[in-house]
Amino acid sequence: MKVRFRQRAFTLIELLVVVAIIAILAAILFPVFAQAREKARQATCMANLKQIGSALSMYMQDFDERFPSANPPPNWGDCPTMPYRGSFGGWTGNLLMPYTTNSAIYKCPSTPGQTLNYDTASPANNCKTVPYNLASYGYNYVSTGSKSMAQIFSPSDMMVMWDSTSTWIDCGYFLAGSCGVWRQRDVPVYLAKKGRQLISGMDSTWAFNTNGTPNAGNWQRECPHNNLMNVVFVDGHVKQTDWDKLKWGNLNGNIPPTDPNFNVSLTAIPSRTDYSGM
């Protein structure tokens, strides 16, 4: 007589319990994995800015300790001269290229980057004379463009480039009607992304679309590393921070360290707003 053994299968309840456990573990671990992945990207971004800081230092040694801001003739959108254009029509990274080994350092792995170096006669065509056309970092033209190192009050405090919603930091930070970092771009987007109310005088057009929804592109670019950003300072050191930790003296190089407004948070209004560049 044959003896038949009956195989025992999982019951529906047991399967549901297993699925529930897996779902709980996934909910716990996925954010951890995402944060770890972003931490790796942040490290790459920091390495990029360290290389840019070194390139800036070498450039200034060769050009009488002046910051890059060349803009040769004849036309501001002329592709043959684009490698020598650090201002309109080009970008400061063009002037630093001879001091770097890799043009990819201008693009942060956490953000898509913004288009640069294109022929103004045909904006769809990138200038082939420059080996990159995307950048993720904003250059502080207002406080450093064409200036000498001697004009910088505190090189270790002065922000020169950072993860930004715009590659161009070239208009008044605070002035009404300007496209400044504090009034329209980085700081308002940062506050909106953190769910905080914008300060009176700020322009919301960089943070929100016309229908009131978040501007996804700018939100992604602003403090992209787990709500933090990387900053390279004039002396070449790089650190991870956010706009709450930064001071007006870090952004505006025209505020002396002895001025009380030097240490006012960049998410607040200084008592004086008549400094050059404001």
mmCIF file of N, CA and C in Angstrom, residues 42-58 96 99-100 105-106 137 160-162 230-240:
data_model
loop_
_atom_site.group_PDB
_atom_site.id
_atom_site.type_symbol
_atom_site.label_atom_id
_atom_site.label_comp_id
_atom_site.label_asym_id
_atom_site.label_seq_id
_atom_site.Cartn_x
_atom_site.Cartn_y
_atom_site.Cartn_z
ATOM 1 N N GLN A 42 26.306 63.957 -3.123
ATOM 2 C CA GLN A 42 26.790 65.167 -2.455
ATOM 3 C C GLN A 42 28.313 65.170 -2.368
ATOM 4 N N ALA A 43 28.892 63.995 -2.118
ATOM 5 C CA ALA A 43 30.352 63.894 -2.047
ATOM 6 C C ALA A 43 30.985 64.184 -3.406
ATOM 7 N N THR A 44 30.357 63.697 -4.479
ATOM 8 C CA THR A 44 30.851 63.985 -5.829
ATOM 9 C C THR A 44 30.753 65.476 -6.125
ATOM 10 N N CYS A 45 29.624 66.073 -5.732
ATOM 11 C CA CYS A 45 29.415 67.506 -5.933
ATOM 12 C C CYS A 45 30.460 68.312 -5.168
ATOM 13 N N MET A 46 30.747 67.897 -3.946
ATOM 14 C CA MET A 46 31.753 68.593 -3.145
ATOM 15 C C MET A 46 33.126 68.497 -3.803
ATOM 16 N N ALA A 47 33.439 67.323 -4.361
ATOM 17 C CA ALA A 47 34.713 67.150 -5.063
ATOM 18 C C ALA A 47 34.775 68.065 -6.289
ATOM 19 N N ASN A 48 33.633 68.206 -6.988
ATOM 20 C CA ASN A 48 33.570 69.125 -8.132
ATOM 21 C C ASN A 48 33.956 70.536 -7.717
ATOM 22 N N LEU A 49 33.329 71.010 -6.636
ATOM 23 C CA LEU A 49 33.562 72.383 -6.208
ATOM 24 C C LEU A 49 34.986 72.587 -5.670
ATOM 25 N N LYS A 50 35.555 71.560 -5.088
ATOM 26 C CA LYS A 50 36.953 71.657 -4.648
ATOM 27 C C LYS A 50 37.871 71.855 -5.851
ATOM 28 N N GLN A 51 37.592 71.110 -6.948
ATOM 29 C CA GLN A 51 38.389 71.279 -8.162
ATOM 30 C C GLN A 51 38.182 72.672 -8.763
ATOM 31 N N ILE A 52 36.940 73.154 -8.727
ATOM 32 C CA ILE A 52 36.666 74.502 -9.236
ATOM 33 C C ILE A 52 37.395 75.542 -8.399
ATOM 34 N N GLY A 53 37.394 75.363 -7.071
ATOM 35 C CA GLY A 53 38.117 76.282 -6.198
ATOM 36 C C GLY A 53 39.604 76.302 -6.499
ATOM 37 N N SER A 54 40.175 75.130 -6.772
ATOM 38 C CA SER A 54 41.603 75.058 -7.115
ATOM 39 C C SER A 54 41.870 75.745 -8.449
ATOM 40 N N ALA A 55 40.969 75.525 -9.432
ATOM 41 C CA ALA A 55 41.118 76.165 -10.740
ATOM 42 C C ALA A 55 41.038 77.681 -10.609
ATOM 43 N N LEU A 56 40.113 78.152 -9.763
ATOM 44 C CA LEU A 56 39.978 79.590 -9.535
ATOM 45 C C LEU A 56 41.259 80.174 -8.956
ATOM 46 N N SER A 57 41.845 79.471 -7.984
ATOM 47 C CA SER A 57 43.079 79.940 -7.357
ATOM 48 C C SER A 57 44.214 80.029 -8.381
ATOM 49 N N MET A 58 44.338 79.017 -9.248
ATOM 50 C CA MET A 58 45.402 79.026 -10.265
ATOM 51 C C MET A 58 45.174 80.139 -11.284
ATOM 52 N N LEU A 96 37.980 79.113 -16.619
ATOM 53 C CA LEU A 96 38.681 78.190 -15.724
ATOM 54 C C LEU A 96 39.055 76.879 -16.409
ATOM 55 N N TYR A 99 42.491 75.270 -16.498
ATOM 56 C CA TYR A 99 43.043 74.874 -15.214
ATOM 57 C C TYR A 99 42.362 73.633 -14.641
ATOM 58 N N THR A 100 41.459 73.046 -15.409
ATOM 59 C CA THR A 100 40.756 71.838 -14.962
ATOM 60 C C THR A 100 41.068 70.690 -15.911
ATOM 61 N N ILE A 105 32.969 68.669 -14.165
ATOM 62 C CA ILE A 105 32.911 69.155 -12.784
ATOM 63 C C ILE A 105 31.891 70.278 -12.614
ATOM 64 N N TYR A 106 31.419 70.866 -13.701
ATOM 65 C CA TYR A 106 30.452 71.965 -13.585
ATOM 66 C C TYR A 106 29.017 71.473 -13.421
ATOM 67 N N TYR A 137 25.986 75.130 -10.981
ATOM 68 C CA TYR A 137 26.416 76.028 -9.917
ATOM 69 C C TYR A 137 26.252 77.493 -10.308
ATOM 70 N N VAL A 160 31.746 81.992 -3.424
ATOM 71 C CA VAL A 160 32.032 82.306 -4.822
ATOM 72 C C VAL A 160 31.192 81.454 -5.775
ATOM 73 N N MET A 161 30.858 80.207 -5.381
ATOM 74 C CA MET A 161 30.040 79.344 -6.237
ATOM 75 C C MET A 161 29.325 78.311 -5.368
ATOM 76 N N TRP A 162 28.098 77.941 -5.758
ATOM 77 C CA TRP A 162 27.326 76.988 -4.946
ATOM 78 C C TRP A 162 26.230 76.340 -5.786
ATOM 79 N N ASN A 230 26.189 72.554 -1.321
ATOM 80 C CA ASN A 230 27.634 72.703 -1.217
ATOM 81 C C ASN A 230 28.035 74.101 -1.671
ATOM 82 N N VAL A 231 28.994 74.683 -0.974
ATOM 83 C CA VAL A 231 29.470 76.031 -1.293
ATOM 84 C C VAL A 231 30.993 76.020 -1.324
ATOM 85 N N VAL A 232 31.582 76.638 -2.360
ATOM 86 C CA VAL A 232 33.029 76.859 -2.365
ATOM 87 C C VAL A 232 33.270 78.340 -2.096
ATOM 88 N N PHE A 233 34.195 78.617 -1.201
ATOM 89 C CA PHE A 233 34.497 79.980 -0.794
ATOM 90 C C PHE A 233 35.748 80.473 -1.531
ATOM 91 N N VAL A 234 35.987 81.762 -1.447
ATOM 92 C CA VAL A 234 37.085 82.376 -2.198
ATOM 93 C C VAL A 234 38.433 81.739 -1.863
ATOM 94 N N ASP A 235 38.640 81.334 -0.629
ATOM 95 C CA ASP A 235 39.924 80.738 -0.257
ATOM 96 C C ASP A 235 40.050 79.286 -0.712
ATOM 97 N N GLY A 236 38.986 78.745 -1.343
ATOM 98 C CA GLY A 236 39.046 77.396 -1.911
ATOM 99 C C GLY A 236 38.424 76.304 -1.066
ATOM 100 N N HIS A 237 38.075 76.569 0.182
ATOM 101 C CA HIS A 237 37.488 75.501 0.989
ATOM 102 C C HIS A 237 36.004 75.342 0.650
ATOM 103 N N VAL A 238 35.500 74.138 0.845
ATOM 104 C CA VAL A 238 34.116 73.795 0.505
ATOM 105 C C VAL A 238 33.430 73.272 1.754
ATOM 106 N N LYS A 239 32.177 73.663 1.933
ATOM 107 C CA LYS A 239 31.423 73.088 3.040
ATOM 108 C C LYS A 239 29.964 72.906 2.649
ATOM 109 N N GLN A 240 29.291 72.022 3.378
ATOM 110 C CA GLN A 240 27.872 71.763 3.167
ATOM 111 C C GLN A 240 27.081 72.599 4.166
#
